[in-house]
């Protein structure tokens, strides 16, 4: 049950990040939003690759070498959630802030 929660929370956050976004009205904002989302996905890929390599080099060489993929996967899910939440806050409160 805990593993299901750890897996479902990042999926929920990812769904919310890409579904609940500010709807741009002009094409320039739409292009900027697509570039921003692409950069966020690239950052997530780099962070996840880095943490996976960290666990492979540290835990993969020890007595507990069978656990490094599990630890890497769980930490990737956690870091993906953190990066998506920070990007959503940055996108909605700073970059695409609604002008009144």
Coordinates of C-alpha atoms in Angstrom, one line a residue:
X1 CA 0.0 0.0 0.0
X2 CA 2.9 2.4 0.8
X3 CA 4.6 1.5 -2.5
X4 CA 1.3 2.2 -4.4
X5 CA 1.1 5.6 -2.7
X6 CA 4.7 6.4 -3.6
X7 CA 4.0 5.5 -7.2
X8 CA 0.5 7.2 -7.5
X9 CA 1.5 10.5 -6.0
X10 CA 4.0 11.4 -8.8
X11 CA 1.5 10.2 -11.4
X12 CA -1.1 12.5 -9.9
X13 CA 1.3 15.4 -9.8
X14 CA 2.4 14.8 -13.4
X15 CA -1.2 14.7 -14.5
X16 CA -2.0 17.9 -12.7
X17 CA 1.1 19.6 -14.0
X18 CA 0.2 19.0 -17.6
X19 CA -3.6 19.2 -17.4
X20 CA -4.1 22.1 -15.0
X21 CA -2.0 24.7 -16.7
X22 CA -2.7 28.3 -17.7
X23 CA -4.4 28.4 -21.0
X24 CA -2.5 30.9 -23.2
X25 CA -4.5 33.1 -25.4
X26 CA -1.9 34.2 -28.0
X27 CA 0.5 31.9 -29.9
X28 CA 3.6 33.4 -28.4
X29 CA 2.5 32.3 -24.9
X30 CA 1.6 28.9 -26.2
X31 CA 5.1 28.4 -27.6
X32 CA 6.7 29.7 -24.4
X33 CA 4.6 27.2 -22.4
X34 CA 5.6 24.3 -24.6
X35 CA 9.2 25.3 -24.3
X36 CA 8.9 25.6 -20.5
X37 CA 7.2 22.2 -20.2
X38 CA 10.0 20.7 -22.4
X39 CA 12.7 22.2 -20.2
X40 CA 10.9 20.8 -17.1
X41 CA 10.9 17.3 -18.7
X42 CA 14.6 17.6 -19.6
X43 CA 15.4 18.7 -16.0
X44 CA 13.5 15.7 -14.6
X45 CA 15.4 13.4 -16.9
X46 CA 18.7 14.8 -15.9
X47 CA 17.9 14.7 -12.2
X48 CA 16.6 11.1 -12.4
X49 CA 19.6 9.9 -14.4
X50 CA 21.9 11.6 -11.9
X51 CA 20.3 10.0 -8.8
X52 CA 20.2 6.6 -10.5
X53 CA 23.9 6.8 -11.3
X54 CA 24.6 7.9 -7.7
X55 CA 22.8 4.8 -6.3
X56 CA 24.5 2.6 -8.8
X57 CA 28.0 3.8 -7.9
X58 CA 27.5 3.8 -4.1
X59 CA 25.0 1.0 -3.3
X60 CA 25.8 -1.0 -6.4
X61 CA 29.3 -1.7 -5.3
X62 CA 28.4 -2.8 -1.7
X63 CA 26.9 -5.8 -0.1
X64 CA 23.4 -4.4 -0.8
X65 CA 24.0 -4.3 -4.5
X66 CA 20.6 -5.9 -5.3
X67 CA 18.8 -2.9 -3.7
X68 CA 20.2 -0.1 -5.8
X69 CA 17.5 -0.2 -8.6
X70 CA 14.7 -0.1 -6.0
X71 CA 16.3 2.8 -4.1
X72 CA 16.9 4.6 -7.4
X73 CA 13.4 4.1 -8.6
X74 CA 11.8 5.3 -5.3
X75 CA 14.1 8.3 -5.1
X76 CA 13.4 9.2 -8.8
X77 CA 9.6 9.1 -8.1
X78 CA 10.2 11.4 -5.1
X79 CA 12.4 13.9 -7.0
X80 CA 10.1 13.9 -10.0
X81 CA 7.3 15.0 -7.7
X82 CA 9.4 17.7 -6.1
X83 CA 10.6 19.1 -9.5
X84 CA 7.1 19.1 -10.9
X85 CA 5.6 20.9 -7.9
X86 CA 8.4 23.5 -8.0
X87 CA 7.9 24.0 -11.8
X88 CA 4.2 24.3 -11.4
X89 CA 4.6 27.0 -8.8
X90 CA 7.1 28.8 -10.9
X91 CA 5.0 28.5 -14.0
X92 CA 1.7 29.6 -12.5
X93 CA 2.9 32.3 -10.0
X94 CA 5.9 33.9 -11.7
X95 CA 6.1 33.2 -15.5
X96 CA 2.5 33.0 -16.6
X97 CA 1.0 35.1 -13.8
X98 CA -2.4 36.5 -14.7
X99 CA -2.3 40.2 -15.2
X100 CA -5.2 42.1 -13.6

